[in-house]
Tab-separated table of C-alpha atoms and ligand atoms in Angstrom:
chain	number	residue	atom	x	y	z
A	175	MET	CA	-38.689	92.256	18.521
A	176	ILE	CA	-36.104	90.322	20.866
A	177	ASP	CA	-36.728	90.843	24.773
A	178	ILE	CA	-33.366	91.190	26.041
A	179	ALA	CA	-34.389	89.721	29.393
A	180	ALA	CA	-36.440	86.760	28.040
A	181	ASN	CA	-35.761	83.611	30.592
A	182	LEU	CA	-36.371	81.453	27.263
A	183	TYR	CA	-35.516	82.139	23.437
A	184	GLU	CA	-37.318	80.518	20.499
A	185	ILE	CA	-35.343	78.243	18.200
A	186	GLY	CA	-33.531	80.722	15.549
A	187	GLU	CA	-34.048	83.870	18.007
A	188	MET	CA	-30.599	84.975	19.030
A	189	PRO	CA	-30.352	86.064	22.452
A	190	PRO	CA	-28.074	89.627	22.658
A	191	LEU	CA	-24.383	88.818	22.621
A	192	ALA	CA	-23.151	87.452	26.594
A	193	HIS	CA	-26.609	87.672	27.518
A	194	VAL	CA	-27.368	84.240	29.027
A	195	PRO	CA	-31.389	83.025	29.643
A	196	PRO	CA	-31.962	81.050	32.460
A	197	LYS	CA	-33.375	78.278	30.325
A	198	MET	CA	-33.398	76.778	26.502
A	199	TYR	CA	-34.566	74.099	24.179
A	200	ALA	CA	-32.966	70.871	23.841
A	201	TRP	CA	-33.810	67.472	22.323
A	202	VAL	CA	-33.605	65.525	25.130
A	203	ILE	CA	-33.168	61.555	25.906
A	204	ARG	CA	-34.538	59.623	28.584
A	205	PRO	CA	-33.868	56.198	29.364
A	206	GLU	CA	-38.068	55.666	29.692
A	207	ARG	CA	-37.962	56.436	25.838
A	208	TYR	CA	-34.919	54.353	24.639
A	209	GLY	CA	-35.329	53.430	21.001
A	210	GLU	CA	-35.152	54.577	17.826
A	211	PRO	CA	-34.698	58.288	16.949
A	212	LEU	CA	-38.566	58.837	16.304
A	213	ASP	CA	-39.200	57.814	19.956
A	214	SER	CA	-36.136	58.546	21.851
A	215	PHE	CA	-35.578	62.436	21.162
A	216	LYS	CA	-38.020	64.857	22.717
A	217	VAL	CA	-37.782	68.887	22.846
A	218	GLU	CA	-37.809	69.884	26.241
A	219	VAL	CA	-37.218	73.264	28.153
A	220	VAL	CA	-34.272	72.705	30.912
A	221	ASP	CA	-31.975	74.898	32.807
A	222	VAL	CA	-28.927	76.550	30.517
A	223	PRO	CA	-25.465	74.767	31.987
A	224	GLU	CA	-22.753	76.658	33.858
A	225	PRO	CA	-19.479	76.886	31.925
A	226	GLY	CA	-16.502	75.223	34.561
A	227	ASP	CA	-13.113	77.544	34.687
A	228	ASP	CA	-11.771	75.784	31.630
A	229	GLU	CA	-14.860	75.538	29.794
A	230	ALA	CA	-16.543	77.774	27.393
A	231	LEU	CA	-20.682	78.368	27.080
A	232	VAL	CA	-21.388	78.644	23.516
A	233	TYR	CA	-24.482	79.168	21.681
A	234	VAL	CA	-25.064	76.431	19.048
A	235	MET	CA	-25.770	77.909	15.154
A	236	ALA	CA	-26.078	74.438	13.814
A	237	ALA	CA	-25.281	70.900	15.098
A	238	GLY	CA	-23.763	67.879	13.072
A	239	VAL	CA	-26.011	64.597	12.852
A	240	ASN	CA	-23.893	61.518	13.706
A	241	TYR	CA	-24.177	57.897	15.011
A	242	ASN	CA	-23.715	59.202	18.846
A	243	GLY	CA	-27.631	60.296	19.057
A	244	LEU	CA	-28.475	57.086	17.907
A	245	TRP	CA	-26.555	54.905	20.367
A	246	ALA	CA	-27.359	57.198	22.990
A	247	GLY	CA	-31.254	56.796	22.443
A	248	ARG	CA	-30.982	53.293	21.911
A	249	GLY	CA	-29.184	53.082	25.293
A	250	LYS	CA	-27.081	50.604	23.659
A	251	PRO	CA	-24.220	49.487	23.104
A	252	VAL	CA	-23.780	51.556	26.220
A	253	ASP	CA	-26.248	53.017	28.812
A	254	VAL	CA	-24.640	56.433	28.393
A	255	ILE	CA	-27.016	58.164	31.243
A	256	ALA	CA	-26.792	55.293	33.613
A	257	GLN	CA	-22.946	55.362	33.266
A	258	ARG	CA	-23.009	58.973	34.224
A	259	ARG	CA	-24.922	58.592	37.114
A	260	LYS	CA	-22.789	55.690	38.067
A	261	ASN	CA	-19.979	58.362	38.375
A	262	GLY	CA	-22.334	60.565	40.199
A	263	ASP	CA	-24.115	62.999	37.974
A	264	GLN	CA	-27.432	64.135	38.983
A	265	ASN	CA	-28.916	64.445	35.355
A	266	SER	CA	-31.201	61.586	34.262
A	267	PHE	CA	-31.041	62.893	30.939
A	268	GLN	CA	-28.750	63.045	27.921
A	269	ILE	CA	-28.135	66.029	25.551
A	270	CYS	CA	-26.097	64.674	22.871
A	271	GLY	CA	-24.522	66.065	19.685
A	272	THR	CA	-20.880	66.022	18.696
A	273	ASP	CA	-20.225	68.553	15.763
A	274	ALA	CA	-21.114	72.396	16.086
A	275	SER	CA	-20.726	75.690	14.659
A	276	ALA	CA	-21.266	78.035	17.889
A	277	ILE	CA	-20.447	81.635	19.234
A	278	VAL	CA	-18.832	81.953	22.724
A	279	TYR	CA	-21.389	83.359	25.118
A	280	LYS	CA	-19.277	82.872	28.417
A	281	VAL	CA	-15.975	81.847	29.487
A	282	GLY	CA	-14.537	80.261	32.321
A	283	ARG	CA	-12.053	82.063	34.764
A	284	LYS	CA	-9.087	80.344	33.233
A	285	VAL	CA	-9.910	80.217	29.727
A	286	SER	CA	-7.585	82.299	27.726
A	287	ASN	CA	-8.003	80.977	24.201
A	288	LEU	CA	-11.257	82.525	23.442
A	289	LYS	CA	-13.739	85.842	24.089
A	290	VAL	CA	-16.987	85.973	23.874
A	291	GLY	CA	-18.682	86.819	20.302
A	292	ASP	CA	-15.700	84.264	18.925
A	293	ARG	CA	-17.074	81.946	16.175
A	294	LEU	CA	-16.075	78.418	16.210
A	295	VAL	CA	-16.668	74.701	15.451
A	296	VAL	CA	-16.131	72.569	18.051
A	297	TYR	CA	-14.735	68.962	17.978
A	298	GLY	CA	-15.544	66.443	20.520
A	299	SER	CA	-12.857	65.349	22.647
A	300	GLN	CA	-13.105	65.791	26.349
A	301	TRP	CA	-10.513	65.209	28.994
A	302	ASP	CA	-9.407	65.977	32.561
A	303	ALA	CA	-6.531	68.649	32.282
A	304	ASP	CA	-5.213	67.409	35.700
A	305	CYS	CA	-4.942	63.949	34.590
A	306	PRO	CA	-1.330	62.813	35.377
A	307	HIS	CA	-1.099	60.778	32.242
A	308	VAL	CA	-1.832	64.053	30.430
A	309	LEU	CA	0.100	66.143	32.525
A	310	GLU	CA	3.293	63.952	31.966
A	311	GLY	CA	2.727	64.010	27.901
A	312	GLY	CA	0.651	61.114	27.254
A	313	ASP	CA	-2.026	60.576	24.475
A	314	PRO	CA	-5.363	62.277	26.092
A	315	VAL	CA	-7.378	60.285	23.936
A	316	GLN	CA	-5.875	57.113	26.010
A	317	SER	CA	-6.757	58.948	29.449
A	318	ARG	CA	-8.560	57.500	31.725
A	319	THR	CA	-10.593	60.522	31.789
A	320	TYR	CA	-11.289	61.014	28.193
A	321	LYS	CA	-14.814	61.207	27.108
A	322	VAL	CA	-16.570	62.337	23.739
A	323	TRP	CA	-18.623	65.405	24.284
A	324	GLY	CA	-22.390	65.030	23.676
A	325	TYR	CA	-22.134	61.166	24.246
A	326	GLU	CA	-20.464	60.204	27.298
A	327	THR	CA	-20.741	63.701	28.601
A	328	ASN	CA	-24.188	65.567	28.546
A	329	TRP	CA	-24.690	69.462	27.320
A	330	GLY	CA	-24.042	68.241	23.268
A	331	SER	CA	-25.179	70.849	20.567
A	332	PHE	CA	-28.460	69.379	20.510
A	333	ALA	CA	-29.529	72.475	22.388
A	334	GLN	CA	-29.498	76.325	22.337
A	335	PHE	CA	-26.389	76.681	24.721
A	336	SER	CA	-23.482	73.959	25.513
A	337	VAL	CA	-21.136	73.121	27.530
A	338	VAL	CA	-17.170	72.661	26.116
A	339	GLN	CA	-13.803	72.669	27.589
A	340	ALA	CA	-12.081	75.513	25.621
A	341	HIS	CA	-9.366	73.067	23.625
A	342	GLN	CA	-12.393	71.990	21.776
A	343	CYS	CA	-12.648	75.200	20.057
A	344	LEU	CA	-11.397	76.128	16.635
A	345	PRO	CA	-11.572	78.675	14.514
A	346	LYS	CA	-15.045	78.608	12.499
A	347	PRO	CA	-13.842	78.739	8.476
A	348	ALA	CA	-15.057	82.414	6.752
A	349	HIS	CA	-16.294	80.380	3.529
A	350	LEU	CA	-18.710	78.433	5.328
A	351	THR	CA	-22.378	78.533	6.229
A	352	TRP	CA	-22.922	77.476	10.069
A	353	GLU	CA	-24.600	74.152	8.536
A	354	GLU	CA	-21.359	73.291	6.785
A	355	ALA	CA	-18.883	74.386	9.632
A	356	ALA	CA	-20.994	72.219	11.952
A	357	ALA	CA	-20.711	69.329	9.766
A	358	TYR	CA	-17.438	68.136	9.105
A	359	MET	CA	-15.571	67.806	12.987
A	360	ALA	CA	-16.310	64.405	13.948
A	361	SER	CA	-16.021	62.589	11.033
A	362	GLY	CA	-13.239	64.609	9.830
A	363	VAL	CA	-11.067	64.592	12.606
A	364	CYS	CA	-11.853	60.818	13.065
A	365	ALA	CA	-10.277	60.272	9.411
A	366	TYR	CA	-7.492	62.962	9.977
A	367	ARG	CA	-6.120	60.599	12.982
A	368	MET	CA	-6.939	57.014	11.393
A	369	LEU	CA	-4.640	58.410	8.194
A	370	HIS	CA	-2.164	60.560	9.874
A	371	HIS	CA	-1.794	59.766	13.826
A	372	TRP	CA	-0.368	56.484	13.646
A	373	SER	CA	3.339	57.192	12.769
A	374	GLU	CA	4.796	53.718	11.586
A	375	ASN	CA	1.932	53.306	8.975
A	376	ALA	CA	0.927	56.957	8.512
A	377	VAL	CA	-0.385	57.541	4.795
A	378	ARG	CA	2.457	58.257	2.697
A	379	PRO	CA	2.111	59.819	-1.110
A	380	ASP	CA	1.062	56.684	-3.379
A	381	ASP	CA	-0.298	54.595	-1.133
A	382	VAL	CA	-3.127	52.644	-1.677
A	383	VAL	CA	-6.042	53.602	0.722
A	384	LEU	CA	-9.240	51.252	0.852
A	385	ILE	CA	-11.981	53.294	2.491
A	386	TRP	CA	-15.266	51.285	3.446
A	387	GLY	CA	-18.240	53.637	3.167
A	388	GLY	CA	-16.905	55.972	0.599
A	389	GLY	CA	-20.375	58.113	0.582
A	390	GLY	CA	-20.400	58.021	4.165
A	391	GLY	CA	-19.448	60.814	6.929
A	392	VAL	CA	-15.822	59.104	8.030
A	393	GLY	CA	-15.491	57.774	4.025
A	394	CYS	CA	-16.079	61.346	2.170
A	395	MET	CA	-13.296	62.428	4.930
A	396	ALA	CA	-11.121	59.978	4.507
A	397	ILE	CA	-10.843	60.299	0.347
A	398	GLN	CA	-10.138	63.985	0.787
A	399	ILE	CA	-7.507	63.647	3.207
A	400	ALA	CA	-5.888	60.338	1.760
A	401	LYS	CA	-6.123	62.388	-1.468
A	402	GLU	CA	-4.202	65.178	0.041
A	403	ALA	CA	-1.371	63.296	1.027
A	404	GLY	CA	-0.765	62.428	-2.268
A	405	ALA	CA	-2.363	58.834	-1.542
A	406	ILE	CA	-4.702	56.986	-3.733
A	407	PRO	CA	-8.056	56.439	-2.420
A	408	VAL	CA	-10.387	53.462	-3.024
A	409	ALA	CA	-13.724	53.709	-1.889
A	410	VAL	CA	-16.696	51.066	-1.384
A	411	ILE	CA	-20.206	51.672	-1.962
A	412	SER	CA	-23.196	49.918	-2.010
A	413	ASP	CA	-25.256	51.636	-4.935
A	414	ASP	CA	-23.405	53.195	-7.881
A	415	ARG	CA	-25.221	56.696	-7.729
A	416	LYS	CA	-22.580	57.124	-4.925
A	417	ILE	CA	-19.654	56.632	-7.391
A	418	GLU	CA	-19.676	60.324	-8.951
A	419	PHE	CA	-19.774	61.484	-5.386
A	420	CYS	CA	-16.534	59.323	-4.209
A	421	LEU	CA	-14.716	60.412	-7.685
A	422	LYS	CA	-15.211	64.272	-7.139
A	423	LEU	CA	-13.643	64.037	-3.871
A	424	GLY	CA	-10.548	62.111	-5.110
A	425	ALA	CA	-11.051	58.594	-5.218
A	426	ALA	CA	-9.388	56.967	-7.949
A	427	GLY	CA	-12.210	54.130	-8.503
A	428	CYS	CA	-15.015	52.832	-6.219
A	429	ILE	CA	-16.109	49.363	-5.608
A	430	ASN	CA	-19.952	48.180	-5.430
A	431	ARG	CA	-19.846	46.029	-2.659
A	432	THR	CA	-22.916	44.466	-3.356
A	433	HIS	CA	-21.070	42.530	-6.264
A	434	PHE	CA	-19.454	40.204	-3.571
A	435	ASP	CA	-21.194	38.084	-0.913
A	436	HIS	CA	-18.306	36.898	1.306
A	437	TRP	CA	-19.413	39.323	4.326
A	438	GLY	CA	-19.597	38.364	7.992
A	439	LYS	CA	-17.538	36.091	9.775
A	440	LEU	CA	-15.092	33.787	8.425
A	441	PRO	CA	-16.452	29.845	8.435
A	442	PRO	CA	-14.852	27.189	10.354
A	443	ILE	CA	-11.397	26.592	9.481
A	444	ASP	CA	-11.805	23.023	8.206
A	445	ASP	CA	-14.739	23.685	6.284
A	446	ARG	CA	-13.133	23.528	2.656
A	447	GLU	CA	-16.279	24.192	1.180
A	448	ALA	CA	-17.248	27.689	2.887
A	449	ASN	CA	-13.992	28.598	2.625
A	450	ASP	CA	-13.707	27.691	-0.764
A	451	LEU	CA	-17.223	30.187	-1.335
A	452	TRP	CA	-15.482	32.818	0.995
A	453	LEU	CA	-12.314	32.993	-1.369
A	454	ARG	CA	-14.378	32.764	-4.426
A	455	GLY	CA	-17.646	33.709	-4.047
A	456	SER	CA	-21.159	31.880	-5.287
A	457	ASN	CA	-20.561	33.019	-8.476
A	458	ARG	CA	-17.322	34.407	-10.298
A	459	GLU	CA	-19.123	36.559	-12.071
A	460	SER	CA	-21.926	38.166	-10.583
A	461	LYS	CA	-21.060	37.434	-6.757
A	462	ALA	CA	-17.225	37.212	-6.227
A	463	GLY	CA	-15.444	36.789	-3.070
A	464	ALA	CA	-12.657	37.760	-1.301
A	465	LEU	CA	-10.103	37.164	-4.055
A	466	GLY	CA	-12.401	38.966	-6.177
A	467	PHE	CA	-12.733	42.155	-4.050
A	468	ARG	CA	-8.664	42.145	-4.012
A	469	ARG	CA	-8.578	41.886	-7.647
A	470	ALA	CA	-10.980	44.866	-7.922
A	471	ILE	CA	-8.952	46.661	-6.099
A	472	TRP	CA	-5.779	46.099	-8.317
A	473	LYS	CA	-8.134	46.692	-11.360
A	474	ILE	CA	-8.651	50.656	-10.182
A	475	VAL	CA	-4.845	51.025	-8.948
A	476	GLY	CA	-3.618	49.554	-12.380
A	477	ASP	CA	-1.501	47.530	-10.682
A	478	ARG	CA	-1.467	44.071	-8.186
A	479	ARG	CA	-1.046	46.334	-4.912
A	480	ASN	CA	-2.989	45.858	-1.725
A	481	PRO	CA	-4.039	48.760	0.128
A	482	GLN	CA	-1.503	50.065	3.118
A	483	ILE	CA	-4.160	50.921	4.692
A	484	VAL	CA	-7.677	49.977	5.213
A	485	ILE	CA	-10.246	52.672	6.900
A	486	GLU	CA	-12.435	50.012	8.691
A	487	HIS	CA	-15.544	50.987	10.434
A	488	PRO	CA	-18.197	48.642	9.674
A	489	GLY	CA	-16.341	45.661	11.855
A	490	GLU	CA	-17.840	42.455	11.964
A	491	ASP	CA	-19.181	42.160	8.072
A	492	THR	CA	-15.957	43.459	6.751
A	493	LEU	CA	-12.744	42.802	9.101
A	494	PRO	CA	-12.624	39.763	7.400
A	495	THR	CA	-11.559	41.253	4.139
A	496	SER	CA	-10.022	44.053	5.125
A	497	MET	CA	-7.398	42.006	7.177
A	498	PHE	CA	-7.109	39.862	3.590
A	499	VAL	CA	-6.709	42.623	1.425
A	500	CYS	CA	-4.531	45.038	3.502
A	501	ALA	CA	-0.988	45.042	2.380
A	502	THR	CA	2.608	43.259	3.916
A	503	GLY	CA	3.221	45.603	6.520
A	504	GLY	CA	0.272	47.697	6.095
A	505	MET	CA	-2.449	48.344	8.719
A	506	VAL	CA	-6.165	48.042	8.980
A	507	VAL	CA	-7.377	51.268	11.114
A	508	ILE	CA	-10.936	50.547	12.846
A	509	CYS	CA	-12.614	53.290	14.808
A	510	ALA	CA	-16.190	51.697	15.031
A	511	GLY	CA	-17.856	48.293	14.472
A	512	THR	CA	-21.458	49.328	12.917
A	513	THR	CA	-22.120	45.802	11.801
A	514	GLY	CA	-21.075	43.845	14.926
A	515	TYR	CA	-18.154	43.983	17.482
A	516	ARG	CA	-17.225	40.216	17.386
A	517	ALA	CA	-15.283	40.492	14.263
A	518	THR	CA	-12.994	37.452	12.655
A	519	THR	CA	-9.814	37.242	11.346
A	520	ASP	CA	-7.590	34.651	9.856
A	521	LEU	CA	-4.263	35.438	11.883
A	522	ARG	CA	-1.988	33.772	9.759
A	523	TYR	CA	-2.090	36.858	7.371
A	524	VAL	CA	-1.559	38.830	10.372
A	525	TRP	CA	1.827	37.464	11.602
A	526	MET	CA	2.999	36.091	8.503
A	527	GLN	CA	2.548	39.278	6.642
A	528	GLN	CA	2.643	41.216	9.769
A	529	LYS	CA	0.071	43.638	9.240
A	530	ARG	CA	-1.061	45.820	11.940
A	531	LEU	CA	-5.179	45.896	13.742
A	532	GLN	CA	-5.068	49.400	14.990
A	533	GLY	CA	-7.750	50.813	16.414
A	534	SER	CA	-8.241	54.684	16.491
A	535	HIS	CA	-10.846	56.755	18.311
A	536	ALA	CA	-11.542	60.556	17.898
A	537	ALA	CA	-8.693	62.934	18.050
A	538	ASP	CA	-6.761	65.059	20.172
A	539	ASP	CA	-6.097	68.521	19.831
A	540	ILE	CA	-3.140	68.245	17.290
A	541	ASP	CA	-5.299	66.008	15.055
A	542	ALA	CA	-8.293	68.463	15.281
A	543	ALA	CA	-6.138	71.323	14.459
A	544	ASN	CA	-4.432	69.630	11.541
A	545	CYS	CA	-8.032	68.824	10.327
A	546	ASN	CA	-9.383	72.270	10.465
A	547	ALA	CA	-6.265	73.771	8.509
A	548	LEU	CA	-7.351	71.639	5.749
A	549	ALA	CA	-11.294	73.095	6.061
A	550	LEU	CA	-9.536	76.352	6.478
A	551	SER	CA	-7.379	76.681	3.535
A	552	LYS	CA	-10.583	75.082	1.347
A	553	ARG	CA	-8.819	72.063	1.067
A	554	LEU	CA	-11.544	70.079	2.704
A	555	ASP	CA	-15.280	70.141	1.823
A	556	PRO	CA	-17.659	69.484	4.586
A	557	CYS	CA	-19.719	67.423	2.142
A	558	LEU	CA	-23.171	69.128	3.708
A	559	SER	CA	-25.542	66.424	1.865
A	560	ARG	CA	-28.673	68.343	3.867
A	561	THR	CA	-29.799	70.533	6.263
A	562	PHE	CA	-32.470	69.696	8.384
A	563	THR	CA	-34.796	72.316	10.565
A	564	TRP	CA	-34.611	72.153	14.088
A	565	ASP	CA	-37.941	69.984	14.377
A	566	ASP	CA	-36.595	67.514	12.068
A	567	LEU	CA	-33.807	66.642	13.716
A	568	PRO	CA	-35.088	63.097	15.050
A	569	GLN	CA	-35.783	62.082	11.487
A	570	ALA	CA	-32.418	62.951	10.484
A	571	HIS	CA	-31.044	60.444	12.550
A	572	GLN	CA	-33.751	57.979	11.477
A	573	LEU	CA	-32.329	58.405	8.253
A	574	MET	CA	-29.169	57.349	9.059
A	575	ALA	CA	-30.304	54.793	11.540
A	576	ASP	CA	-31.875	53.058	8.421
A	577	ASN	CA	-28.637	53.575	6.001
A	578	HIS	CA	-31.581	55.524	4.062
A	579	HIS	CA	-29.538	59.223	4.416
A	580	PRO	CA	-27.676	60.748	1.699
A	581	PRO	CA	-23.952	60.765	1.078
A	582	GLY	CA	-21.743	63.138	3.198
A	583	ASN	CA	-22.689	64.777	6.317
A	584	MET	CA	-25.592	66.568	7.776
A	585	SER	CA	-26.577	69.325	9.953
A	586	VAL	CA	-29.595	70.256	11.880
A	587	LEU	CA	-30.178	74.347	12.351
A	588	VAL	CA	-30.146	75.310	15.795
A	589	GLY	CA	-29.666	79.194	16.521
A	590	SER	CA	-29.199	79.884	12.553
A	591	PRO	CA	-32.662	81.141	11.394
A	592	ARG	CA	-32.095	79.427	7.820
A	593	PRO	CA	-29.799	78.258	5.554
A	594	GLY	CA	-26.589	79.665	3.960
A	595	LEU	CA	-26.299	82.209	6.619
A	596	GLY	CA	-22.744	82.556	8.798
A	597	LEU	CA	-20.258	83.858	6.177
A	598	GLY	CA	-17.463	86.142	6.715
A	599	GLU	CA	-15.459	86.852	9.812
B	11	NAP	P1	-22.365	56.958	7.579
B	11	NAP	O1	-22.409	58.549	7.396
B	11	NAP	O2	-23.749	56.355	8.006
B	11	NAP	O3	-21.612	55.809	6.889
B	11	NAP	C1	-21.115	54.717	7.234
B	11	NAP	C2	-21.237	54.014	5.671
B	11	NAP	O4	-20.945	52.442	5.858
B	11	NAP	C3	-22.150	53.980	4.861
B	11	NAP	O5	-22.649	54.947	3.912
B	11	NAP	C4	-22.781	52.797	3.908
B	11	NAP	O6	-21.899	52.801	2.786
B	11	NAP	C5	-21.121	52.206	4.203
B	11	NAP	N1	-22.118	50.527	4.979
B	11	NAP	C6	-22.945	50.324	5.974
B	11	NAP	N2	-23.348	49.194	5.991
B	11	NAP	C7	-22.014	48.256	5.579
B	11	NAP	C8	-21.551	47.227	5.173
B	11	NAP	N3	-22.602	46.132	6.105
B	11	NAP	N4	-20.683	46.795	5.030
B	11	NAP	C9	-19.825	47.788	4.726
B	11	NAP	N5	-19.978	48.748	4.326
B	11	NAP	C10	-21.239	49.298	4.968
B	11	NAP	O7	-21.434	56.809	9.034
B	11	NAP	P2	-20.176	57.715	9.228
B	11	NAP	O8	-20.150	58.875	10.013
B	11	NAP	O9	-19.026	57.423	8.174
B	11	NAP	O10	-19.852	56.739	10.812
B	11	NAP	C11	-19.244	55.345	10.617
B	11	NAP	C12	-19.191	54.681	11.790
B	11	NAP	O11	-17.843	55.595	12.465
B	11	NAP	C13	-20.378	54.672	12.567
B	11	NAP	O12	-20.175	53.669	13.792
B	11	NAP	C14	-19.565	55.874	13.716
B	11	NAP	O13	-20.257	55.662	15.167
B	11	NAP	C15	-18.319	55.422	13.479
B	11	NAP	N6	-17.658	56.844	14.054
B	11	NAP	C16	-16.703	56.479	15.103
B	11	NAP	C17	-15.718	57.643	15.228
B	11	NAP	C18	-14.605	57.859	16.623
B	11	NAP	O14	-14.392	58.347	16.803
B	11	NAP	N7	-14.312	56.344	17.141
B	11	NAP	C19	-15.694	59.045	14.578
B	11	NAP	C20	-16.941	59.264	13.537
B	11	NAP	C21	-17.788	57.689	13.763
B	11	NAP	P3	-22.524	52.058	1.768
B	11	NAP	O15	-23.800	51.441	1.904
B	11	NAP	O16	-21.917	52.765	0.176
B	11	NAP	O17	-21.432	50.820	1.514
C-alpha cells in the first residue's frame, strides 16, 4: 500500500500522479569520490528540485547509460561540479543522466506544450531561451548558454525526479517499453545531427558513410539513420561477433579494425620508413595500414568509392585514417575524442581534396524531433542491449568504461518496477 503523503518513495514505487514528495533517491557523484564508476556513484537521499517557469519536473521511469556519467565521475576532462559552482551553483554534487523516459509530474508557469501525466522521452540539450543569439534565430547549440542536461547541469535522470526544460520533452513511442524509450535519444540525436544538420555535406542517397564503432551507441544509430536516408553505411568494429548486429541494422558490411595497425598519431613527416608503415602496415596480409583500410571500404562498396561522410568519435586513434579515406569534398564529422583529443592529420589531403572536418555536438529541437519521428514511426530501433536494475547503475557504467558493454545502448530501470512495462499510450 503506497502512502500518498510519503516524504520519500522506494525505487519502483510510483507516487500518485502529481504528488511530489520532498525527498528522492539519486545516484550522486561528489568530488571526494572522483574516480571510476564503481567508486564515484553513491545512492543518497536528496531534495526534489523545483522546476522553473519554462521547466518541468518529470518522474523518471528509466534512464539511458552513456559516457557523461563516466566523465563526470572522473572529474575529467572537465570537473563539471567545480565549473557549476564557479558559476554560482550552491550544490557540491552532481546527478548525471542525459537520457530518460519519464512522466510529467509538475510544469512551470510558462510551459504550454506539456501537462501532468504526459509520457515522454527527454533529449539532453539545454539553453537559455533569452540568450540574444537564440532570440536572433542562431543555433542554440552554439549559444554561450548551451549546456548538456545531466552533465553540465545537475538534476539528470539518475534519480527519481529530474528537472528538464520543456522543449527537451518529446512524445514517447507507444510501441517501446520504458527502458527501450530511455536508450536512444542521446546517441540518436547526436548521430542524426552528424548526418543531417551540416547542410552542404548532409547525407544523400547512395553516399558511402563510414561509421566508427558501428556496434556502439552512436554507431548503431548512425547505421540506421544513414540507411534510412538511402546511403551505404560501412561499419567499423573490433570483434567479428558484432558483424551480424551491424548488418541487421542496415550496414553494407563491416571492417574489423584489429586487422590494421596504423592507429594513433601520424609519424613525423620526414620519417619515410614510419610513413610507409602507416600507409602499408607491418604485414600487408595480416596487419594492413591506411591503404589496406581504404581497400576494405572499396571491397564492401564494390567500387573504388570513398566515404562522403565519416562518423568520427574515437578521435586520436582514428582521425588520421578518417581524413585520409574521406572522399574529395566529403566531411569527417566528429562528436568526441574518446581515445584522445590531440589528433593529427595530414593537411595536404584536407586542402587539396577540399575535405571538411566538422565538429558536431548534441542536437537542437529540430534534430531531436526528426530523430524521434524515426523512432515514433518504428524506423529507428533503440538497440537496447541490456537493462540494468537501479542498484546496478555503477556496474553498467563500469562496463562502458572498460569497453566490455554489449553492442547497442543500455538502460537502467528507475521508476519502472520491472522490464517490459510502458507499452501503449
Ligand atoms: P560506445 O557505445 O562505447 O561506442 C563506441 C565504440 O567505439 C565502441 O563500440 C568501440 O567499438 C569503438 N572504439 C573503442 N575504441 C576504439 C578505438 N581505439 N578505435 C576505434 N573505435 C573504437 O559509445 P557511444 O555511446 O557510441 O559514444 C561514443 C563517443 O561519443 C563517446 O565519447 C561519447 O561521449 C560521445 N558522444 C558524444 C555526443 C555529443 O553530442 N557530442 C553524444 C553521444 C556520444 P569497437 O571496439 O567494436 O570498434
